Coordinates of C-alpha atoms and ligand atoms in Angstrom, one line a residue:
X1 CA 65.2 -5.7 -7.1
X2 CA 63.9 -2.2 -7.7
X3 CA 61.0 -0.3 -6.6
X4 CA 58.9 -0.7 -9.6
X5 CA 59.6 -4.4 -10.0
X6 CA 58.3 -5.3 -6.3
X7 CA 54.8 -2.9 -7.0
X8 CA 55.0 -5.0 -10.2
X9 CA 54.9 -8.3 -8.0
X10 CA 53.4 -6.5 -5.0
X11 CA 50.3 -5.0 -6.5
X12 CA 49.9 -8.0 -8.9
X13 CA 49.8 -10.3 -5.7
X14 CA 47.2 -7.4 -3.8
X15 CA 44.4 -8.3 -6.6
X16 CA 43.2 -11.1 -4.9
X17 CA 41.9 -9.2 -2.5
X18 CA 38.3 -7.7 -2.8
X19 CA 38.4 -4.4 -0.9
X20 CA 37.8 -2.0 -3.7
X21 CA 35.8 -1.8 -6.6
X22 CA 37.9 -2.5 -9.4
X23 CA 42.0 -3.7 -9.8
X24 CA 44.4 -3.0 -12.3
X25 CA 43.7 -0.9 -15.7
X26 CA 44.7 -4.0 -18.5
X27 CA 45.0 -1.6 -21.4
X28 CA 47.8 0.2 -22.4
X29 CA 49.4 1.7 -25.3
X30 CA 52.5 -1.4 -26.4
X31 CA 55.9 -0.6 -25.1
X32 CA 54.4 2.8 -23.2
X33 CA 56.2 2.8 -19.8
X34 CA 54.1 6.3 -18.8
X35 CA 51.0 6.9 -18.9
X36 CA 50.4 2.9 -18.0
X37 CA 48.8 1.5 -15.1
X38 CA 48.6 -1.7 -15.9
X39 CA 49.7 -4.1 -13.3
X40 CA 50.6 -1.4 -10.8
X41 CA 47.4 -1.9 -8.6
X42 CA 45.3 1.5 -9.1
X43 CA 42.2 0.5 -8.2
X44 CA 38.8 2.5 -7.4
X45 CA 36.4 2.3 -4.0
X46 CA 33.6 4.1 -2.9
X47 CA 33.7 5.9 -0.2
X48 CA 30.4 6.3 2.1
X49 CA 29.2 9.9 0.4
X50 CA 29.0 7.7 -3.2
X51 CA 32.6 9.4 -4.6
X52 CA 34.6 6.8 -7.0
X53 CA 38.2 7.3 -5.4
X54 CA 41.4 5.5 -6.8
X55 CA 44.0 3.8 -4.6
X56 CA 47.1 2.2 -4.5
X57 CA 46.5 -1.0 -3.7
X58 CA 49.8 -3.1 -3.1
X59 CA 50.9 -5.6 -0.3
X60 CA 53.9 -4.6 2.2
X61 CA 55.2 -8.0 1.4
X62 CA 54.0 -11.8 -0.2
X63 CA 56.2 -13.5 2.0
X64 CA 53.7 -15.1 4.7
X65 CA 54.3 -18.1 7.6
X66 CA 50.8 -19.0 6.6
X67 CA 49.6 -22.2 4.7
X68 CA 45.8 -21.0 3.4
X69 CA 45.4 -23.5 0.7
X70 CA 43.4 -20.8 -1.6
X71 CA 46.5 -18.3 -1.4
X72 CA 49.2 -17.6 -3.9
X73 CA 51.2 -16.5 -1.1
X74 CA 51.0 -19.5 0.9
X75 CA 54.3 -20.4 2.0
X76 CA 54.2 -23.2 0.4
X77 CA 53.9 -21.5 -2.7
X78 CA 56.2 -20.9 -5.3
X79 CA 54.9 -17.3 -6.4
X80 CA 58.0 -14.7 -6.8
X81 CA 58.4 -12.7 -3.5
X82 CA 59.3 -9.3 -2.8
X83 CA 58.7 -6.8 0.3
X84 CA 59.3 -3.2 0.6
X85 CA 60.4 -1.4 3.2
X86 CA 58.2 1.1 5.0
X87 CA 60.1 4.1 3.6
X88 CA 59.4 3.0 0.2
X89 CA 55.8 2.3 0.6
X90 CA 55.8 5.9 2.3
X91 CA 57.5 7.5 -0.8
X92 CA 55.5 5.7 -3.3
X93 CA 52.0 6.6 -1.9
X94 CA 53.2 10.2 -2.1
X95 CA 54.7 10.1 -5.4
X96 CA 51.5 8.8 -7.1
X97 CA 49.4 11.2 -4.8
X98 CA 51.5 14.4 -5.5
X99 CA 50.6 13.5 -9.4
X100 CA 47.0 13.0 -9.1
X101 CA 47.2 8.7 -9.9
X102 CA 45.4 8.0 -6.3
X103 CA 43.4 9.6 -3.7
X104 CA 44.2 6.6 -1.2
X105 CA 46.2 3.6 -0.4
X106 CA 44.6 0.2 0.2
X107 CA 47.5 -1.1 2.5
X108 CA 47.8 -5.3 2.9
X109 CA 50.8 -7.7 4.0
X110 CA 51.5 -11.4 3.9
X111 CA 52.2 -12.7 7.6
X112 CA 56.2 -12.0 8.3
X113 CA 58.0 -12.7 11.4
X114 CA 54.8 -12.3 13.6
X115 CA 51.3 -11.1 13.4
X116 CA 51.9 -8.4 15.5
X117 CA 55.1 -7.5 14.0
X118 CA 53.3 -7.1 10.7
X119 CA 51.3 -5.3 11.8
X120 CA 53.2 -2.6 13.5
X121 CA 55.3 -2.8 10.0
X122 CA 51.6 -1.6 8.4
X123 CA 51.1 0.8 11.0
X124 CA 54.4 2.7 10.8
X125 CA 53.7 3.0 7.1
X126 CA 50.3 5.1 7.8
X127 CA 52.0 6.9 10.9
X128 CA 54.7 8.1 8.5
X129 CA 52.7 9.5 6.1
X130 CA 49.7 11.2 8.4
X131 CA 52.9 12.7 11.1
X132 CA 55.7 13.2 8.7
X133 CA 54.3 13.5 5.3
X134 CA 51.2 15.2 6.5
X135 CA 48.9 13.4 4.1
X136 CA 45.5 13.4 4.5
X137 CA 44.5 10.9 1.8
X138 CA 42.4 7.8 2.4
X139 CA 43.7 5.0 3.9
X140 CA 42.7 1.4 4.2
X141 CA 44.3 -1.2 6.4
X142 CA 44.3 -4.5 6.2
X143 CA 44.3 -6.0 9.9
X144 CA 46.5 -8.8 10.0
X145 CA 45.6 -12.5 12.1
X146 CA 46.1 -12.5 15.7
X147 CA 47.3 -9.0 15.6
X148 CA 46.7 -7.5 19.5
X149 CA 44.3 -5.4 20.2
X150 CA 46.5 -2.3 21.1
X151 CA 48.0 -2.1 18.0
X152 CA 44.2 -2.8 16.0
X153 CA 43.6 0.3 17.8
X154 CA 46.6 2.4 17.4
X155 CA 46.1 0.8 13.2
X156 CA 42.7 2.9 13.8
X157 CA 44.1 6.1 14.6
X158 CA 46.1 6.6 11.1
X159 CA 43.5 4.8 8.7
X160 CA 40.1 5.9 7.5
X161 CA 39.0 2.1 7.4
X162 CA 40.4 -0.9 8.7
X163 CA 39.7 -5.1 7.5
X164 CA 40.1 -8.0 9.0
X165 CA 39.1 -10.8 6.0
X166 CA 36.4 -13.3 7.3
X167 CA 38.0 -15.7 4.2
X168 CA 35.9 -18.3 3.9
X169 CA 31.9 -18.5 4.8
X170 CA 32.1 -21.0 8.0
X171 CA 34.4 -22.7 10.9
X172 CA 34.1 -25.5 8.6
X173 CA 35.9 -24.3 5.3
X174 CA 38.4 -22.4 7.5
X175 CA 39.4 -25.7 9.3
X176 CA 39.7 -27.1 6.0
X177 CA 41.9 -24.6 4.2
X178 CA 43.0 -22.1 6.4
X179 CA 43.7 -24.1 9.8
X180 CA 45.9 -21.6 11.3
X181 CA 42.9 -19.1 10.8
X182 CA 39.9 -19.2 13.6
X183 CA 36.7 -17.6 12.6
X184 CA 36.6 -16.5 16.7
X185 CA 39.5 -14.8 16.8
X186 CA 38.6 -13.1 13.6
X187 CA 35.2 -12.5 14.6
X188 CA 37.1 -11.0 18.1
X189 CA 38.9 -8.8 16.1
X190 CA 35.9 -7.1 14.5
X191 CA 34.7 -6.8 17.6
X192 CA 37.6 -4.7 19.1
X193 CA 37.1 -2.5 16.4
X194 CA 33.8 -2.1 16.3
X195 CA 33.8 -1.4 20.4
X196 CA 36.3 1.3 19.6
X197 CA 34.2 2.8 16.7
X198 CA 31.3 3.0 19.0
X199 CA 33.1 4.4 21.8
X200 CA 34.8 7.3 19.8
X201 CA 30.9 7.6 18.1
X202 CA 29.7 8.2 21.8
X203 CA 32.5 10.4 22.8
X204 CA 32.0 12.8 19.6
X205 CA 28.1 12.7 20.2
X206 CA 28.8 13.6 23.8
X207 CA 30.8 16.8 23.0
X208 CA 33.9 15.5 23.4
X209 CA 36.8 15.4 21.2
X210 CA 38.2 11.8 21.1
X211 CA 41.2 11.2 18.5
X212 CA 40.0 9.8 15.0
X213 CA 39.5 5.9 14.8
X214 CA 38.7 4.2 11.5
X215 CA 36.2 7.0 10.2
X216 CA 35.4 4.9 7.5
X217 CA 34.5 1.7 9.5
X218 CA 35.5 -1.9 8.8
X219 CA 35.2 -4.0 6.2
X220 CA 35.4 -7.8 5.1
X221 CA 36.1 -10.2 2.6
X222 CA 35.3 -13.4 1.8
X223 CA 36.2 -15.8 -0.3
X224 CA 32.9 -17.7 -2.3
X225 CA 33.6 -20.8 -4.8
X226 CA 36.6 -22.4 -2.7
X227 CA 34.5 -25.1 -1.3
X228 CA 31.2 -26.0 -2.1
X229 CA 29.6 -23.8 0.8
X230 CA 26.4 -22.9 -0.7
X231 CA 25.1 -19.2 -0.9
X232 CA 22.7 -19.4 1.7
X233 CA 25.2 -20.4 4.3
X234 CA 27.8 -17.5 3.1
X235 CA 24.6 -14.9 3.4
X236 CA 24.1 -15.6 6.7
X237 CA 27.5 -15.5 8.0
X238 CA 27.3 -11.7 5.8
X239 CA 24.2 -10.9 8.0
X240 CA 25.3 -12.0 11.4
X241 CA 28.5 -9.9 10.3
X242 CA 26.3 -7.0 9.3
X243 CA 24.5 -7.4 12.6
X244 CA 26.8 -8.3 14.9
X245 CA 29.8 -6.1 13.9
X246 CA 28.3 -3.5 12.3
X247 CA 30.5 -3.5 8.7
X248 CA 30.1 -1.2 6.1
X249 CA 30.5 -3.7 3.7
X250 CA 31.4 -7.4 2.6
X251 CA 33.1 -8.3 -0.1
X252 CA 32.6 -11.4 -2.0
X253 CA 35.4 -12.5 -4.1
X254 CA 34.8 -15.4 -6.6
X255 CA 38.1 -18.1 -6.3
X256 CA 40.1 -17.7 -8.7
X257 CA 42.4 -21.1 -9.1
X258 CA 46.0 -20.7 -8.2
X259 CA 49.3 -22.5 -9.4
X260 CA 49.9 -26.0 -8.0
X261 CA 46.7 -25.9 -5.8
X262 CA 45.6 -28.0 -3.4
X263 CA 43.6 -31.2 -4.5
X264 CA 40.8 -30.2 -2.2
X265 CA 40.2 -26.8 -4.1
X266 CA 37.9 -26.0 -7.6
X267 CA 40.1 -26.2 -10.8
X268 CA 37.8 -23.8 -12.2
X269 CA 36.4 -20.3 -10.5
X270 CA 32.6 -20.0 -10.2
X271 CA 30.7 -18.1 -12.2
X272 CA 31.2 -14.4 -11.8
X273 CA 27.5 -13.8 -12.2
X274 CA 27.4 -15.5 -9.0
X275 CA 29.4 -12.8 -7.0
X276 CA 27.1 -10.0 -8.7
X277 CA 24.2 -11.8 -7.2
X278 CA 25.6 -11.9 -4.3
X279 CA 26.1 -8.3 -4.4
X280 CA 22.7 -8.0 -5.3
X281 CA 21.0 -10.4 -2.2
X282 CA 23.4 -8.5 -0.2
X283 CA 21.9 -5.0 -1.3
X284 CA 19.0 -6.9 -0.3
X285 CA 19.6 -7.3 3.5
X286 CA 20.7 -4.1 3.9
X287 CA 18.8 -1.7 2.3
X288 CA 15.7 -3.4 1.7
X289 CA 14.5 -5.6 4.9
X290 CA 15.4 -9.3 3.4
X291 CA 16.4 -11.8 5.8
X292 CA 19.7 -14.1 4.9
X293 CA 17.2 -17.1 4.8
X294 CA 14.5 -16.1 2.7
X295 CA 16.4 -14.3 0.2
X296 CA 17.9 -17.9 -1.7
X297 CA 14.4 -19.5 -3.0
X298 CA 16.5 -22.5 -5.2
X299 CA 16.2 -26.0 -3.6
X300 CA 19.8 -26.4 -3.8
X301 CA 20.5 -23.8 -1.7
X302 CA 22.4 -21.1 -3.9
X303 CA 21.5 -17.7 -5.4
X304 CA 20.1 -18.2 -9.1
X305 CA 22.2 -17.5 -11.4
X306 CA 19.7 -16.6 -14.5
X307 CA 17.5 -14.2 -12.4
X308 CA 18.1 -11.9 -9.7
X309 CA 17.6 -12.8 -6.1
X310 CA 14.5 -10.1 -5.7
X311 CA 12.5 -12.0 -8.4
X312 CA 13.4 -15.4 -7.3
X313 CA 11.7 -14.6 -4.2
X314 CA 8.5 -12.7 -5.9
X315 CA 8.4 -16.0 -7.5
X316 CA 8.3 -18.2 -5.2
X317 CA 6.4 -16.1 -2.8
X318 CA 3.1 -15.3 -4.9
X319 CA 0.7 -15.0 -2.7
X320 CA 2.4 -11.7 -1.5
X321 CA 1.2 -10.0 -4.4
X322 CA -0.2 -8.2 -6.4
X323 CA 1.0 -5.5 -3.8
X324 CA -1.6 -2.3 -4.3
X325 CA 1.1 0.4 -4.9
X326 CA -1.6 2.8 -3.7
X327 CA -1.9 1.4 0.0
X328 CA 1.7 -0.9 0.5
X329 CA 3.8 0.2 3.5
X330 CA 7.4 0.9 2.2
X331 CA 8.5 -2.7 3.4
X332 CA 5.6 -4.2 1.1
X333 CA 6.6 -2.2 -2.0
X334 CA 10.4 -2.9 -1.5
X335 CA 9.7 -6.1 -2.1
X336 CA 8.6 -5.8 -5.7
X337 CA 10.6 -7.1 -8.6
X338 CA 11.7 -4.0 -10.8
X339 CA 11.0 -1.1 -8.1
X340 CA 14.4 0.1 -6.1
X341 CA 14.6 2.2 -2.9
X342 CA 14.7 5.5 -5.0
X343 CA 11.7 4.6 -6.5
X344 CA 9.9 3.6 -3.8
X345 CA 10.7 7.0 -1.8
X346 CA 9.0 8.9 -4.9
X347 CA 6.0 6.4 -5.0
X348 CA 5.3 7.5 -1.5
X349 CA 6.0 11.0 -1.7
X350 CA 3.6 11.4 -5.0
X351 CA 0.8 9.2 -3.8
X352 CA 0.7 11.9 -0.6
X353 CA -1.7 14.1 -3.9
X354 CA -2.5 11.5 -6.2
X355 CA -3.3 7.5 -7.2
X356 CA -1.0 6.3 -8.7
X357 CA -1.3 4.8 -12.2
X358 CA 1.2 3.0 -14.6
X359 CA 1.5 5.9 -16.1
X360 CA 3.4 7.2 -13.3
X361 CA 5.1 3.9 -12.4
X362 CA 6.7 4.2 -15.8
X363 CA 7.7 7.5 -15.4
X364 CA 9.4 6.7 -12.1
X365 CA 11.9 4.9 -14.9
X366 CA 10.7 1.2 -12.6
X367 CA 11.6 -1.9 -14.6
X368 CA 8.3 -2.2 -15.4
X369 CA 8.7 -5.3 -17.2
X370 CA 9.3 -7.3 -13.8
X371 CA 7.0 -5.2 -12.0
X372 CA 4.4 -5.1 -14.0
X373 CA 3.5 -9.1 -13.2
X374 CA 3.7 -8.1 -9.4
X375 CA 2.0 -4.5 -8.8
X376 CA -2.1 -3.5 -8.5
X377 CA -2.5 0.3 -9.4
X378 CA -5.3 2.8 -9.7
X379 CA -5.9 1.9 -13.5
X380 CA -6.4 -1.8 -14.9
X381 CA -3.1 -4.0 -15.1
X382 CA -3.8 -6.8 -17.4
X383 CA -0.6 -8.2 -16.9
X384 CA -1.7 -9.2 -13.0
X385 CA -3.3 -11.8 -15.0
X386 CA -0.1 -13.5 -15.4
X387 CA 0.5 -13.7 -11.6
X388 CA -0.1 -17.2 -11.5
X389 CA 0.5 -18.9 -14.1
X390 CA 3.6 -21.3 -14.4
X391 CA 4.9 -19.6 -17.6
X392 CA 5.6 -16.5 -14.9
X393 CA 9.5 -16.9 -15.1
X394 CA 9.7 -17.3 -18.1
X395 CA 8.0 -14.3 -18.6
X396 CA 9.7 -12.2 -16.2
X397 CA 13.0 -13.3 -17.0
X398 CA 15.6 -10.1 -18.3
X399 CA 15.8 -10.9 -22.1
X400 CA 19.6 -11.6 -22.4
X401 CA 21.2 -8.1 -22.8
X402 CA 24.8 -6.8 -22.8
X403 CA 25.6 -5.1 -19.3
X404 CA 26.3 -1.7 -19.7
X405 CA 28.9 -0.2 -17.6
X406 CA 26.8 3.1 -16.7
X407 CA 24.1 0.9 -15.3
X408 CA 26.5 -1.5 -13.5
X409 CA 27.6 1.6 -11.9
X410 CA 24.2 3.2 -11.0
X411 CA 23.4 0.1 -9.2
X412 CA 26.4 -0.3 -7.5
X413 CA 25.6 3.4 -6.0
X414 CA 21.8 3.5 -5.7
X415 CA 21.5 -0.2 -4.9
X416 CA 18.5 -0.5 -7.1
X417 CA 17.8 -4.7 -8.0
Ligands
SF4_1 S1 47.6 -15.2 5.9 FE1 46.9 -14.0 4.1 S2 48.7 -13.8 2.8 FE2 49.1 -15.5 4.2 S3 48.6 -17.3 3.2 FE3 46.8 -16.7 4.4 S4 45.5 -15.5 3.0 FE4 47.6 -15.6 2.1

């Protein structure tokens, strides 16, 4: 098999995983064999400054000793395999980088031989191309199961971030579908890296020198839709991940059904609009003081799926408003439907030489349509009027629109819900 028909299999089989912002380009020009990306696995991340970055993102190998149900690579799966060798992995990262296609690799493997030789596999890949290649692009590793903790931190010294995948939300669904997977061990893991983050952190603030490790920090995926774990449940485990471990980021990745699945698994995926609010809940905890249990206001226990996590809770939390926008502490106004972090920094920085009005409000571009039910300003708001009456969702609901990619983006940078 030749180099370009294991990336075709390789980065096909890398998609699954949610680690970057986007996968594959799908359209192409028919019959164009350059120029296309499609199926090659460029996809784009963020990196901690804002900057949209494109990586190669391809697995080592799809071969893997491991049985988790939700895989396509499970062994007992009958998905094509291929695996490349270091050297090609090596020579293809450089290829694409020397022409401007990527600014990074995103760098996973199925479970071969060992965990630990996998991992040194992954590690002499990165190795190669910082010592011998000298390349100083991004690079992501994925930390495989069980791997030990000297080589998770020798893995450190070549990549800007490293993973471990949390997979599924609890103990519970791993025990189900992953058994050979224990959320301890993979909780351990983080934890190894995080010490080491912190100590070279320390070191560096101290004066001192200490080699690079993971610059970037660590990330996560996990796996929503594959059992019938309900959001609440997965936000907590994001929050005690947050907390505990310090990640810069989870990533929720809705199921998506695989060939000859397991009995026990969906035959459908959720809804997508269910990962974006979970993207949106998870904005939430981090940037905006929400707490994993309050945030999911729906008696069943999940996310809403017709309006946005912020409002559910305004909704049903109305005797927290009208909040005065004149008076609120920054944790009061965050919590209003419509009004992001950006805004809320100008709102305090203007009302420092003036009340504020609705005038102004407006011109702060807020979605004044949701706020405007929840907010008390220095003019008259008739709409407050509204506050508590039942028609109120109704009301505030977003009539249905069609997303626009430029403000898809602008929230996925600023955060704003
Ligand atoms: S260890 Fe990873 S690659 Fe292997 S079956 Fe499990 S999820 Fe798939």
């Amino acid at each position: 098999m030749d180099v370009r028909d294991k990336l075709a299999i390789l980065a096909d089989a890398a998609k699954y995983d949610a680690s970057c912002a986007s996968s594959g380009s799908k359209s192409t020009r028919p019959g164009s064999k350059i120029g296309s990306t499609e199926g090659m696995g460029i996809c784009h991340s963020y990196t901690p400054d804002g900057r949209c970055i494109s990586l190669l993102k391809v697995l080592l190998t799809n071969y893997c000793i491991y049985d988790c149900q939700y895989c396509v690579n499970r062994i007992s799966s009958d998905t094509p395999r291929a695996r490349f060798s270091v050297d090609e992995v090596v020579s293809l990262t450089i290829e694409f980088y020397k022409r401007n296609y990527i600014e990074g690799l995103f760098l996973s493997s199925g479970i071969i031989q060992t965990s630990d030789y996998t991992m040194e596999q992954l590690i002499s890949v990165a190795k190669k191309l910082r010592t011998e290649q000298h390349y100083g692009g991004y690079i992501h590793l994925k930390t495989i199961p069980n791997a030990s903790q000297p080589l998770i931190e020798e893995a450190g010294m070549w990549a800007d971030r490293l993973s471990v995948n949390i997979e599924l939300p609890t103990e519970g669904d791993l025990h189900k579908l992953a058994p050979e997977k224990k959320k301890p061990e993979i909780v351990d893991a983080m934890q190894g890296i995080r010490q080491k983050i912190d100590e070279t952190q320390d070191d560096q603030k101290a004066g001192l020198h200490p080699p690079s490790f993971a610059p970037a920090g660590q990330s996560t995926q996990m796996i929503v839709g594959a059992t019938d774990t309900p959001d609440v449940e997965i936000l907590k485990t994001a929050a005690q991940l947050y907390d505990g471990q310090n990640l810069r980021r989870v990533y929720y990745s809705a199921y998506s059904p695989i060939p000859h699945a397991d009995a026990r698994l969906p035959g459908q995926s959720p809804p997508l609009v269910r990962e974006h609010r979970l993207y949106q809940a998870d904005w939430l905890m981090r940037f905006y003081g929400f707490d994993a249990s309050e945030i999911v206001a729906e008696a069943d226990q999940n996310l809403s799926l017709d309006i946005d996590p912020k409002l559910a809770w305004a909704l049903a939390n109305r005797h927290f408003f009208p909040v005065d926008v004149n008076r609120a502490s920054r944790e009061e106004l965050l919590r209003i439907p419509g009004i992001g972090a950006r805004s809320v920094k100008r709102i305090l920085s203007i009302r420092r030489h003036k009340t504020v009005r609705r005038e102004d409000l407006k011109k702060l571009r807020v979605a004044w349509n949701r706020a405007k039910y929840f907010v008390s300003t220095a003019d008259h708001n008739p709409e407050l009027a509204n506050l508590d009456k039942s028609d109120l969702r109704g009301r505030a609901q977003p009539k249905h629109k069609q997303l626009m990619l430029f403000d898809t983006r602008q929230s996925a940078l600023t955060g704003e819900v």
